[in-house]
Amino acid sequence: MQQGGDFLLSTVKSCALLGIDGRVVDVEVDISNGIPSFDIVGLGDAAVRESRERVRAAIKNSGFEYPVRRITVNLAPANLRKEGSSYDLAVAIGILYASGQLSGFDADKYMFVGELSLDGEIKPVNGALSMAACAQQNGIENLVLPVQNADEAAVVKGVNILPAGHILEVADHLQELNKITPHKVNSENLFSRFDPDAPDFADVKGQDIAKRALEVAASGGHNVLMVGPAGSGKTMLARRLPGILPSLTFEEAIEVTKIYSIAGLLPPGSSLITKRPFRNPHHTISAVGLTGGGKIPKPGEISLSHYGVLFLDELPEFGCEALEALRQPLEDGSVTVARLNASITYPARFMLLCAANPCKCGNYLSGSRECTCSPQSRSRYLGRLSAPLLDRIDIQIEISPVKYTELGCKKRAESSRAIRKRVEKAREIQLKRYRGTGIYSNSQLKPPMIDEFCVLDGAAAELLGKAFESLGLSARAHDRILKVARTIADLDESETIRTCHVAEAMQYRSLDRKLRDL
Amino acid sequence: MFERLKYWIWLASLDSMGPRKMNLLLDMFGDPLNLWHCSPDELKKISFLNENNLNQLADRKRREYSSACLEELKAKGIRVITIRDPEYPELLRHIYDPPAVLFVRGTLHCDEKMIAIVGSRKASAYGAKVAYTLAYKLSKAGFVIISGMAKGIDTQAHRGALEAGGRTVAVLGCGIDNVYPPENRGLAERIVQNGAVASEYLPGSKPMPYNFPARNRIISGMSLGTIVVEAGEKSGSLITAGYALDQGREVFAVPGNIDSMNSVGTNRLIKEGAKPVTDVKDVLEEFGITSDTRHCISGNERANRKATFFPPNLSDEEKILLKCLAEGRQHIDIIAAKCGMDSASISALLTMMELSGFVHQLPGKYFEIDEKLLF
């Protein structure tokens, strides 16, 4: 704080969000003589401008004196657009500091975030985890934030998380009258928590082939399309896919939590998302809703399913534009949203799981109900899906409504936990194989790498050649079969791909086949 | 010969006149050549010709048009078979309104034993399979399978005959240079190699909706009997069955589930007296063919064969699989449970068996033994 003559100046730190990363914002407050006014400059949106009224009322109602002078607040860097109400607390502290009502603390060691209510209470903000990470990266020791955000932010090590419920608590802490104890969570405990409510494959009776296909998909990170009549259990199977994916690592969990924190979707009272996300957007969703963006940028569904599963039920009903927007993120694992003066990149490394009815009425092949679609409308229905999108889907499963009683055996279905063990093993093999190549799973293999890593033994190569002649498989199926066969071999812990692996992989390409009765 | 055909093409181009009038004119004049040279005044005296017909008879009288048409036909490999030609199918000659001219790609023999297999374009998996199998077996028994090359049942009937190495004839409702539906272009070429694609319409004619019922009379007219495999409430194949009845030919119908919309028509045909077909024998019997039983085993016998039939050099797993499939088509999960194998190994095994031609995959991950194995 500089105080000389008639002007008073202070700088405190706050945080802006860019994509999922935080960026330090200096909140500069100048109080000088002149006609009483209060201005905030530095490209703030409406919420930032309205912050004036909240700050004024909060200062007054907390028993401080609101300086009746000319107040100018600058949010630096001034060319960065700033949104939301999280600067309220920093502005208020800055004013109190500049006017000499607070003193005796090192403003460089503090970052303040929080929205103020008119009586001085501090309300939660979005993106606290990213802000904590930002504070830690910039060597800021203390982060003062709303109590409700303390759990998520405390996951970041190396920063004192100081939760405050009221501006008076902050003032007391800074004046060393009544210290706030830094909030701590044990992030190890978060991971070990067992979730009994998670859907389990043990609850699905029958559907063995579909479960196996999903196991293969989970093992290699392959995208999946399930085709089956209404009521055949597609959604039930889909909900269980995240449960067999390997557990999130700590780094992955932080990244996922950041996204949810920014989107404001973090469940209250949780500090870290430790389960793989499962997102199930309705088919009326727009392209922006899927990829993210908008006037106030928000992560879309693909980012919310980062490291998890994006489930698109009724795939052909989705808008063409929305589906095509998926193509680039599926390749890159991230999505870049261009905005007026910044482009924001959100991570989006997800497994795409789609479900579709075989025809418009949804009854084709259902066994019990009759399909009323004409052959033309039937072939048109799935034909609507674009080839470039289908090219990114390695596994196609047909789901038939098979009654459990028809199976005639009372075998207990396998639990998700048992399946996950195999999946994790296969993933480990892949991580080891692809170390240093920039990819981590079989689904990411590109043509030159396919030749290098998908080595077929003689009989398997012969089988593949024969299959293309006699089964009417399309050429684009070739690489996909190889990738899936690679994963099946990994599940089998076999370094070379053998005949049985290729033969099984072919069963997961049934839509490429021109089957007689279709 | 070449010269003579021009007049026939001229006659065929008169689309204001139905086949009945054309035949009456042919009866009166003996040959289109005489009709061509007939003066307008004389023509006016013919009571059944209306003004439209008379105008067209005069308007289309352009020799160059007909020759150009002939050249084009020749270039496309299309032959013209007139009702006066010995090649003209004998059975067709005897219906009430035979087409005066047939445009043909491929070969037609006048004395072939033909059976029509027709049915709905919206075929169920059941219908498609029955059509295919019946065509296959009848073809093996020496029949030529005739149908309309439409989607669904027709396509399966042609395919069954072709797979059996037999002959098959497709009668179209448009010009024969114009394959409808377009996705059957490949099939059309195969039919030309092993039979014929025929039409009464001039090449270049569009598939007009009213052409198809008329086309159906040729299908039933060329054949000894018509088998309707699947037909809904108001199916075109019921029209074919109606023609067959009028033409004094046999009508067969394949029964279906009483609640299946695809079988409403066929079940009604049976109620009205059509012969139900549950086995290829039912058809052969009607034509007094019993000698060749190789291809016409009964349902029971077939089940036995399925159970006992094992191709040589099979592994134990493959034998178990075939034994399981002998009970009929089944879903892969059920096959896995019955064979006591896990999904991974059963998937691999089924692919191998399919590649060796033992089993057949159906939509929805159902599998069955390939019927051809049982012959």
CSV table of C-alpha atoms in Angstrom, one decimal, chain B residues 34-375:
chain,number,residue,atom,x,y,z
B,34,ASN,CA,-49.9,-55.4,-92.6
B,35,LEU,CA,-51.2,-53.1,-89.9
B,36,TRP,CA,-48.5,-50.5,-90.8
B,37,HIS,CA,-49.7,-50.5,-94.4
B,38,CYS,CA,-53.3,-50.3,-93.5
B,39,SER,CA,-54.9,-47.0,-94.5
B,40,PRO,CA,-56.3,-44.7,-91.8
B,41,ASP,CA,-59.8,-45.0,-93.3
B,42,GLU,CA,-59.7,-48.8,-93.0
B,43,LEU,CA,-58.4,-48.5,-89.4
B,44,LYS,CA,-61.3,-46.2,-88.6
B,45,LYS,CA,-63.7,-49.0,-89.4
B,46,ILE,CA,-62.3,-51.1,-86.5
B,47,SER,CA,-64.8,-50.8,-83.8
B,48,PHE,CA,-62.6,-51.2,-80.7
B,49,LEU,CA,-60.0,-48.6,-81.7
B,50,ASN,CA,-60.7,-45.2,-80.1
B,51,GLU,CA,-59.5,-41.8,-81.3
B,52,ASN,CA,-56.4,-42.0,-79.1
B,53,ASN,CA,-55.4,-45.3,-80.6
B,54,LEU,CA,-55.9,-44.1,-84.1
B,55,ASN,CA,-53.8,-41.0,-83.5
B,56,GLN,CA,-51.0,-43.0,-82.1
B,57,LEU,CA,-51.1,-45.5,-84.9
B,58,ALA,CA,-50.5,-42.7,-87.3
B,59,ASP,CA,-48.1,-40.6,-85.2
B,60,ARG,CA,-45.7,-43.3,-84.2
B,61,LYS,CA,-45.4,-44.4,-87.8
B,62,ARG,CA,-41.8,-43.3,-88.2
B,63,ARG,CA,-39.5,-45.9,-89.6
B,64,GLU,CA,-36.4,-44.0,-88.5
B,65,TYR,CA,-37.6,-44.1,-84.9
B,66,SER,CA,-38.0,-47.8,-85.0
B,67,SER,CA,-34.6,-48.4,-86.6
B,68,ALA,CA,-32.9,-46.1,-84.2
B,69,CYS,CA,-34.6,-48.1,-81.4
B,70,LEU,CA,-33.4,-51.4,-82.9
B,71,GLU,CA,-29.8,-50.2,-83.2
B,72,GLU,CA,-29.9,-49.2,-79.5
B,73,LEU,CA,-31.4,-52.5,-78.5
B,74,LYS,CA,-28.7,-54.3,-80.4
B,75,ALA,CA,-26.0,-52.2,-78.8
B,76,LYS,CA,-27.3,-53.0,-75.3
B,77,GLY,CA,-27.6,-56.7,-76.0
B,78,ILE,CA,-31.4,-56.6,-75.7
B,79,ARG,CA,-33.3,-59.1,-77.9
B,80,VAL,CA,-36.9,-58.7,-79.1
B,81,ILE,CA,-39.1,-61.8,-78.8
B,82,THR,CA,-42.5,-61.5,-80.4
B,83,ILE,CA,-45.5,-63.6,-79.8
B,84,ARG,CA,-45.0,-65.2,-83.2
B,85,ASP,CA,-41.5,-66.4,-82.3
B,86,PRO,CA,-40.9,-70.0,-81.3
B,87,GLU,CA,-38.8,-68.8,-78.4
B,88,TYR,CA,-41.8,-67.1,-76.9
B,89,PRO,CA,-42.8,-68.9,-73.6
B,90,GLU,CA,-45.5,-71.4,-74.5
B,91,LEU,CA,-47.4,-71.0,-71.2
B,92,LEU,CA,-47.5,-67.2,-71.6
B,93,ARG,CA,-48.9,-67.5,-75.1
B,94,HIS,CA,-52.1,-69.0,-73.7
B,95,ILE,CA,-53.1,-66.4,-71.2
B,96,TYR,CA,-55.9,-63.9,-71.9
B,97,ASP,CA,-53.7,-60.9,-72.6
B,98,PRO,CA,-50.2,-62.0,-73.5
B,99,PRO,CA,-47.7,-59.2,-74.3
B,100,ALA,CA,-47.2,-59.0,-78.1
B,101,VAL,CA,-43.5,-58.3,-77.6
B,102,LEU,CA,-41.0,-59.2,-74.9
B,103,PHE,CA,-37.7,-57.4,-74.5
B,104,VAL,CA,-35.2,-59.8,-73.1
B,105,ARG,CA,-31.6,-59.9,-71.9
B,106,GLY,CA,-30.3,-63.4,-71.4
B,107,THR,CA,-31.9,-66.5,-72.7
B,108,LEU,CA,-35.5,-67.7,-72.6
B,109,HIS,CA,-36.5,-71.2,-73.5
B,110,CYS,CA,-40.1,-71.7,-74.6
B,111,ASP,CA,-40.6,-75.0,-72.7
B,112,GLU,CA,-39.0,-74.4,-69.4
B,113,LYS,CA,-40.8,-75.4,-66.2
B,114,MET,CA,-41.2,-72.2,-64.3
B,115,ILE,CA,-42.4,-71.5,-60.8
B,116,ALA,CA,-43.1,-68.0,-59.6
B,117,ILE,CA,-42.0,-67.1,-56.1
B,118,VAL,CA,-43.4,-63.7,-55.1
B,119,GLY,CA,-44.0,-61.8,-52.0
B,120,SER,CA,-43.8,-58.6,-50.1
B,121,ARG,CA,-41.0,-56.1,-50.5
B,122,LYS,CA,-41.1,-55.6,-46.7
B,123,ALA,CA,-40.0,-59.2,-46.0
B,124,SER,CA,-39.4,-60.5,-42.5
B,125,ALA,CA,-36.4,-62.6,-41.7
B,126,TYR,CA,-38.7,-65.6,-41.9
B,127,GLY,CA,-40.1,-64.7,-45.3
B,128,ALA,CA,-36.7,-64.0,-46.7
B,129,LYS,CA,-35.3,-67.3,-45.5
B,130,VAL,CA,-38.3,-69.3,-46.8
B,131,ALA,CA,-38.1,-67.6,-50.2
B,132,TYR,CA,-34.5,-68.3,-50.5
B,133,THR,CA,-34.7,-71.9,-49.4
B,134,LEU,CA,-37.8,-72.7,-51.6
B,135,ALA,CA,-36.1,-71.2,-54.6
B,136,TYR,CA,-32.9,-73.1,-53.8
B,137,LYS,CA,-34.7,-76.4,-53.6
B,138,LEU,CA,-37.0,-75.9,-56.5
B,139,SER,CA,-34.1,-74.9,-58.5
B,140,LYS,CA,-32.3,-78.0,-57.6
B,141,ALA,CA,-35.3,-80.0,-58.6
B,142,GLY,CA,-35.1,-78.5,-62.0
B,143,PHE,CA,-37.5,-75.6,-62.0
B,144,VAL,CA,-36.7,-72.2,-63.3
B,145,ILE,CA,-37.6,-69.6,-60.7
B,146,ILE,CA,-39.4,-66.5,-61.9
B,147,SER,CA,-40.0,-63.4,-59.9
B,148,GLY,CA,-40.1,-59.6,-60.1
B,149,MET,CA,-36.6,-58.6,-58.8
B,150,ALA,CA,-38.2,-56.3,-56.3
B,151,LYS,CA,-36.7,-55.9,-52.8
B,152,GLY,CA,-37.5,-58.5,-50.2
B,153,ILE,CA,-39.0,-61.8,-51.2
B,154,ASP,CA,-38.3,-61.4,-54.9
B,155,THR,CA,-34.6,-60.7,-54.4
B,156,GLN,CA,-34.3,-63.7,-52.1
B,157,ALA,CA,-36.0,-66.0,-54.6
B,158,HIS,CA,-33.6,-65.0,-57.4
B,159,ARG,CA,-30.7,-65.4,-55.1
B,160,GLY,CA,-31.8,-68.8,-53.9
B,161,ALA,CA,-32.0,-70.0,-57.5
B,162,LEU,CA,-28.7,-68.5,-58.5
B,163,GLU,CA,-26.9,-70.1,-55.5
B,164,ALA,CA,-28.3,-73.5,-56.4
B,165,GLY,CA,-26.8,-73.0,-59.8
B,166,GLY,CA,-30.2,-72.9,-61.5
B,167,ARG,CA,-31.8,-70.6,-63.9
B,168,THR,CA,-34.0,-67.7,-63.0
B,169,VAL,CA,-36.1,-65.1,-64.8
B,170,ALA,CA,-36.9,-61.6,-63.7
B,171,VAL,CA,-39.8,-59.7,-65.2
B,172,LEU,CA,-39.6,-56.0,-64.7
B,173,GLY,CA,-42.2,-53.3,-64.6
B,174,CYS,CA,-40.0,-50.8,-66.5
B,175,GLY,CA,-37.7,-50.9,-69.5
B,176,ILE,CA,-35.0,-53.6,-69.0
B,177,ASP,CA,-32.1,-51.2,-69.4
B,178,ASN,CA,-33.4,-49.5,-66.3
B,179,VAL,CA,-32.9,-51.7,-63.2
B,180,TYR,CA,-35.4,-51.0,-60.5
B,181,PRO,CA,-34.7,-51.0,-57.6
B,182,PRO,CA,-31.2,-49.7,-58.4
B,183,GLU,CA,-29.4,-51.7,-55.6
B,184,ASN,CA,-30.3,-54.9,-57.5
B,185,ARG,CA,-28.1,-54.0,-60.5
B,186,GLY,CA,-25.5,-56.6,-59.5
B,187,LEU,CA,-28.2,-59.2,-59.1
B,188,ALA,CA,-29.7,-58.3,-62.6
B,189,GLU,CA,-26.3,-59.0,-64.2
B,190,ARG,CA,-26.1,-62.4,-62.5
B,191,ILE,CA,-29.7,-63.2,-63.7
B,192,VAL,CA,-28.8,-62.3,-67.3
B,193,GLN,CA,-25.9,-64.8,-67.1
B,194,ASN,CA,-28.1,-67.5,-65.7
B,195,GLY,CA,-31.5,-66.9,-67.2
B,196,ALA,CA,-33.2,-63.8,-68.4
B,197,VAL,CA,-34.4,-60.3,-67.4
B,198,ALA,CA,-37.5,-59.6,-69.4
B,199,SER,CA,-40.1,-56.8,-69.8
B,200,GLU,CA,-42.9,-56.0,-72.1
B,201,TYR,CA,-42.1,-52.3,-71.9
B,202,LEU,CA,-39.8,-50.5,-74.4
B,203,PRO,CA,-36.3,-49.9,-73.0
B,204,GLY,CA,-36.2,-46.5,-71.4
B,205,SER,CA,-39.7,-46.8,-69.9
B,206,LYS,CA,-39.9,-45.5,-66.4
B,207,PRO,CA,-41.1,-47.8,-63.5
B,208,MET,CA,-44.7,-46.4,-63.4
B,209,PRO,CA,-46.8,-47.7,-60.5
B,210,TYR,CA,-49.5,-49.0,-62.9
B,211,ASN,CA,-46.9,-51.1,-64.8
B,212,PHE,CA,-46.4,-53.5,-61.9
B,213,PRO,CA,-49.8,-55.1,-61.6
B,214,ALA,CA,-49.7,-55.6,-65.4
B,215,ARG,CA,-46.2,-57.1,-65.1
B,216,ASN,CA,-47.5,-59.5,-62.5
B,217,ARG,CA,-49.7,-61.2,-65.1
B,218,ILE,CA,-46.6,-62.1,-67.1
B,219,ILE,CA,-44.9,-63.6,-64.0
B,220,SER,CA,-47.9,-65.8,-63.2
B,221,GLY,CA,-48.5,-66.4,-66.9
B,222,MET,CA,-45.1,-67.8,-67.6
B,223,SER,CA,-45.2,-70.2,-64.7
B,224,LEU,CA,-46.9,-73.5,-63.8
B,225,GLY,CA,-47.7,-72.1,-60.4
B,226,THR,CA,-47.2,-69.2,-58.1
B,227,ILE,CA,-45.9,-69.4,-54.6
B,228,VAL,CA,-46.8,-66.4,-52.4
B,229,VAL,CA,-44.3,-66.4,-49.6
B,230,GLU,CA,-45.3,-63.3,-47.6
B,231,ALA,CA,-48.0,-60.8,-48.4
B,232,GLY,CA,-49.6,-58.1,-46.3
B,233,GLU,CA,-53.2,-57.0,-46.4
B,234,LYS,CA,-53.0,-55.4,-49.8
B,235,SER,CA,-49.9,-56.8,-51.4
B,236,GLY,CA,-49.0,-56.8,-55.1
B,237,SER,CA,-48.3,-60.5,-54.8
B,238,LEU,CA,-52.0,-61.1,-54.1
B,239,ILE,CA,-52.6,-59.6,-57.6
B,240,THR,CA,-50.2,-62.1,-59.0
B,241,ALA,CA,-52.0,-64.9,-57.2
B,242,GLY,CA,-55.3,-63.5,-58.6
B,243,TYR,CA,-53.8,-63.6,-62.2
B,244,ALA,CA,-52.5,-67.2,-61.6
B,245,LEU,CA,-56.0,-68.2,-60.6
B,246,ASP,CA,-57.6,-66.6,-63.7
B,247,GLN,CA,-55.0,-68.1,-65.9
B,248,GLY,CA,-55.8,-71.5,-64.4
B,249,ARG,CA,-52.4,-72.0,-62.8
B,250,GLU,CA,-51.6,-73.3,-59.3
B,251,VAL,CA,-51.5,-71.0,-56.3
B,252,PHE,CA,-49.5,-71.8,-53.3
B,253,ALA,CA,-49.1,-69.8,-50.1
B,254,VAL,CA,-46.6,-70.1,-47.3
B,255,PRO,CA,-48.5,-69.9,-44.0
B,256,GLY,CA,-47.3,-67.5,-41.4
B,257,ASN,CA,-48.1,-66.5,-37.8
B,258,ILE,CA,-51.7,-65.3,-37.6
B,259,ASP,CA,-50.6,-62.1,-35.8
B,260,SER,CA,-47.9,-61.3,-38.3
B,261,MET,CA,-48.9,-58.4,-40.6
B,262,ASN,CA,-46.6,-59.9,-43.3
B,263,SER,CA,-48.7,-63.1,-43.5
B,264,VAL,CA,-52.2,-61.7,-43.5
B,265,GLY,CA,-52.4,-62.0,-47.2
B,266,THR,CA,-50.9,-65.5,-47.5
B,267,ASN,CA,-53.0,-66.9,-44.6
B,268,ARG,CA,-56.1,-65.5,-46.3
B,269,LEU,CA,-55.1,-67.1,-49.6
B,270,ILE,CA,-54.9,-70.5,-47.8
B,271,LYS,CA,-58.3,-69.9,-46.3
B,272,GLU,CA,-59.6,-69.2,-49.8
B,273,GLY,CA,-58.2,-72.5,-51.1
B,274,ALA,CA,-54.6,-71.9,-52.0
B,275,LYS,CA,-52.4,-74.8,-51.3
B,276,PRO,CA,-50.3,-74.3,-48.1
B,277,VAL,CA,-46.6,-74.9,-48.6
B,278,THR,CA,-44.7,-76.1,-45.5
B,279,ASP,CA,-42.2,-78.1,-47.5
B,280,VAL,CA,-40.9,-78.1,-51.0
B,281,LYS,CA,-42.6,-81.5,-51.4
B,282,ASP,CA,-45.9,-79.8,-51.3
B,283,VAL,CA,-45.0,-78.0,-54.5
B,284,LEU,CA,-43.4,-80.9,-56.3
B,285,GLU,CA,-46.3,-83.2,-55.5
B,286,GLU,CA,-48.6,-80.9,-57.3
B,287,PHE,CA,-46.6,-81.4,-60.5
B,288,GLY,CA,-46.2,-85.1,-60.0
B,289,ILE,CA,-42.5,-84.9,-59.2
B,290,THR,CA,-41.6,-87.4,-56.5
B,291,SER,CA,-38.7,-89.2,-57.9
B,292,ASP,CA,-36.0,-86.8,-56.9
B,293,THR,CA,-36.2,-86.9,-53.2
B,294,ARG,CA,-32.6,-85.7,-52.7
B,295,HIS,CA,-33.7,-82.1,-52.4
B,296,CYS,CA,-37.1,-82.6,-50.9
B,297,ILE,CA,-36.6,-84.1,-47.5
B,298,SER,CA,-39.4,-83.6,-45.0
B,299,GLY,CA,-39.2,-81.4,-42.0
B,300,ASN,CA,-38.6,-84.3,-39.7
B,301,GLU,CA,-36.0,-85.8,-41.8
B,302,ARG,CA,-34.3,-82.5,-42.1
B,303,ALA,CA,-34.1,-82.2,-38.3
B,304,ASN,CA,-32.5,-85.7,-38.2
B,305,ARG,CA,-30.0,-84.8,-40.8
B,306,LYS,CA,-29.1,-81.7,-39.0
B,307,ALA,CA,-28.5,-83.7,-35.9
B,308,THR,CA,-26.5,-86.4,-37.6
B,309,PHE,CA,-24.8,-84.4,-40.3
B,310,PHE,CA,-21.2,-83.8,-39.6
B,311,PRO,CA,-18.7,-82.7,-42.1
B,312,PRO,CA,-15.5,-84.7,-41.8
B,313,ASN,CA,-12.4,-83.5,-39.8
B,314,LEU,CA,-14.3,-81.4,-37.3
B,315,SER,CA,-12.8,-80.6,-33.9
B,316,ASP,CA,-14.8,-81.5,-30.8
B,317,GLU,CA,-15.8,-77.9,-30.2
B,318,GLU,CA,-17.1,-77.6,-33.8
B,319,LYS,CA,-19.1,-80.8,-33.4
B,320,ILE,CA,-20.7,-79.5,-30.2
B,321,LEU,CA,-21.5,-76.2,-31.9
B,322,LEU,CA,-23.1,-77.9,-34.9
B,323,LYS,CA,-25.1,-80.2,-32.7
B,324,CYS,CA,-26.4,-77.2,-30.7
B,325,LEU,CA,-27.3,-75.3,-33.9
B,326,ALA,CA,-29.2,-78.4,-35.2
B,327,GLU,CA,-32.0,-77.3,-33.0
B,328,GLY,CA,-32.5,-74.2,-35.2
B,329,ARG,CA,-31.3,-70.7,-35.3
B,330,GLN,CA,-30.1,-69.3,-32.0
B,331,HIS,CA,-28.6,-66.2,-30.4
B,332,ILE,CA,-24.9,-66.2,-29.7
B,333,ASP,CA,-25.4,-66.0,-26.0
B,334,ILE,CA,-27.6,-69.1,-26.0
B,335,ILE,CA,-25.2,-71.0,-28.1
B,336,ALA,CA,-22.4,-70.0,-25.7
B,337,ALA,CA,-24.4,-71.2,-22.7
B,338,LYS,CA,-25.4,-74.5,-24.4
B,339,CYS,CA,-21.9,-75.2,-25.6
B,340,GLY,CA,-20.4,-74.2,-22.2
B,341,MET,CA,-18.0,-71.7,-23.8
B,342,ASP,CA,-17.3,-68.1,-22.9
B,343,SER,CA,-18.3,-65.3,-25.2
B,344,ALA,CA,-14.8,-64.8,-26.5
B,345,SER,CA,-14.2,-68.3,-27.7
B,346,ILE,CA,-17.7,-68.8,-29.1
B,347,SER,CA,-17.3,-65.6,-31.1
B,348,ALA,CA,-14.0,-66.8,-32.5
B,349,LEU,CA,-15.4,-70.2,-33.2
B,350,LEU,CA,-18.5,-68.9,-35.0
B,351,THR,CA,-16.4,-66.7,-37.2
B,352,MET,CA,-14.2,-69.6,-38.2
B,353,MET,CA,-17.2,-71.8,-38.9
B,354,GLU,CA,-18.8,-69.1,-40.9
B,355,LEU,CA,-15.7,-68.7,-43.0
B,356,SER,CA,-15.7,-72.5,-43.6
B,357,GLY,CA,-19.3,-72.2,-44.7
B,358,PHE,CA,-20.9,-74.3,-42.0
B,359,VAL,CA,-22.9,-71.6,-40.3
B,360,HIS,CA,-24.6,-68.5,-41.3
B,361,GLN,CA,-24.9,-65.3,-39.4
B,362,LEU,CA,-28.2,-63.5,-39.3
B,363,PRO,CA,-29.0,-60.0,-38.1
B,364,GLY,CA,-29.0,-59.5,-34.3
B,365,LYS,CA,-26.2,-62.0,-33.7
B,366,TYR,CA,-28.3,-65.0,-34.5
B,367,PHE,CA,-26.6,-68.0,-36.1
B,368,GLU,CA,-27.9,-71.1,-38.0
B,369,ILE,CA,-26.5,-74.0,-39.9
B,370,ASP,CA,-26.1,-73.2,-43.6
B,371,GLU,CA,-29.0,-75.0,-45.3
B,372,LYS,CA,-26.9,-75.8,-48.3
B,373,LEU,CA,-24.9,-78.2,-46.1
B,374,LEU,CA,-28.0,-80.4,-45.7
B,375,PHE,CA,-28.4,-81.3,-49.4
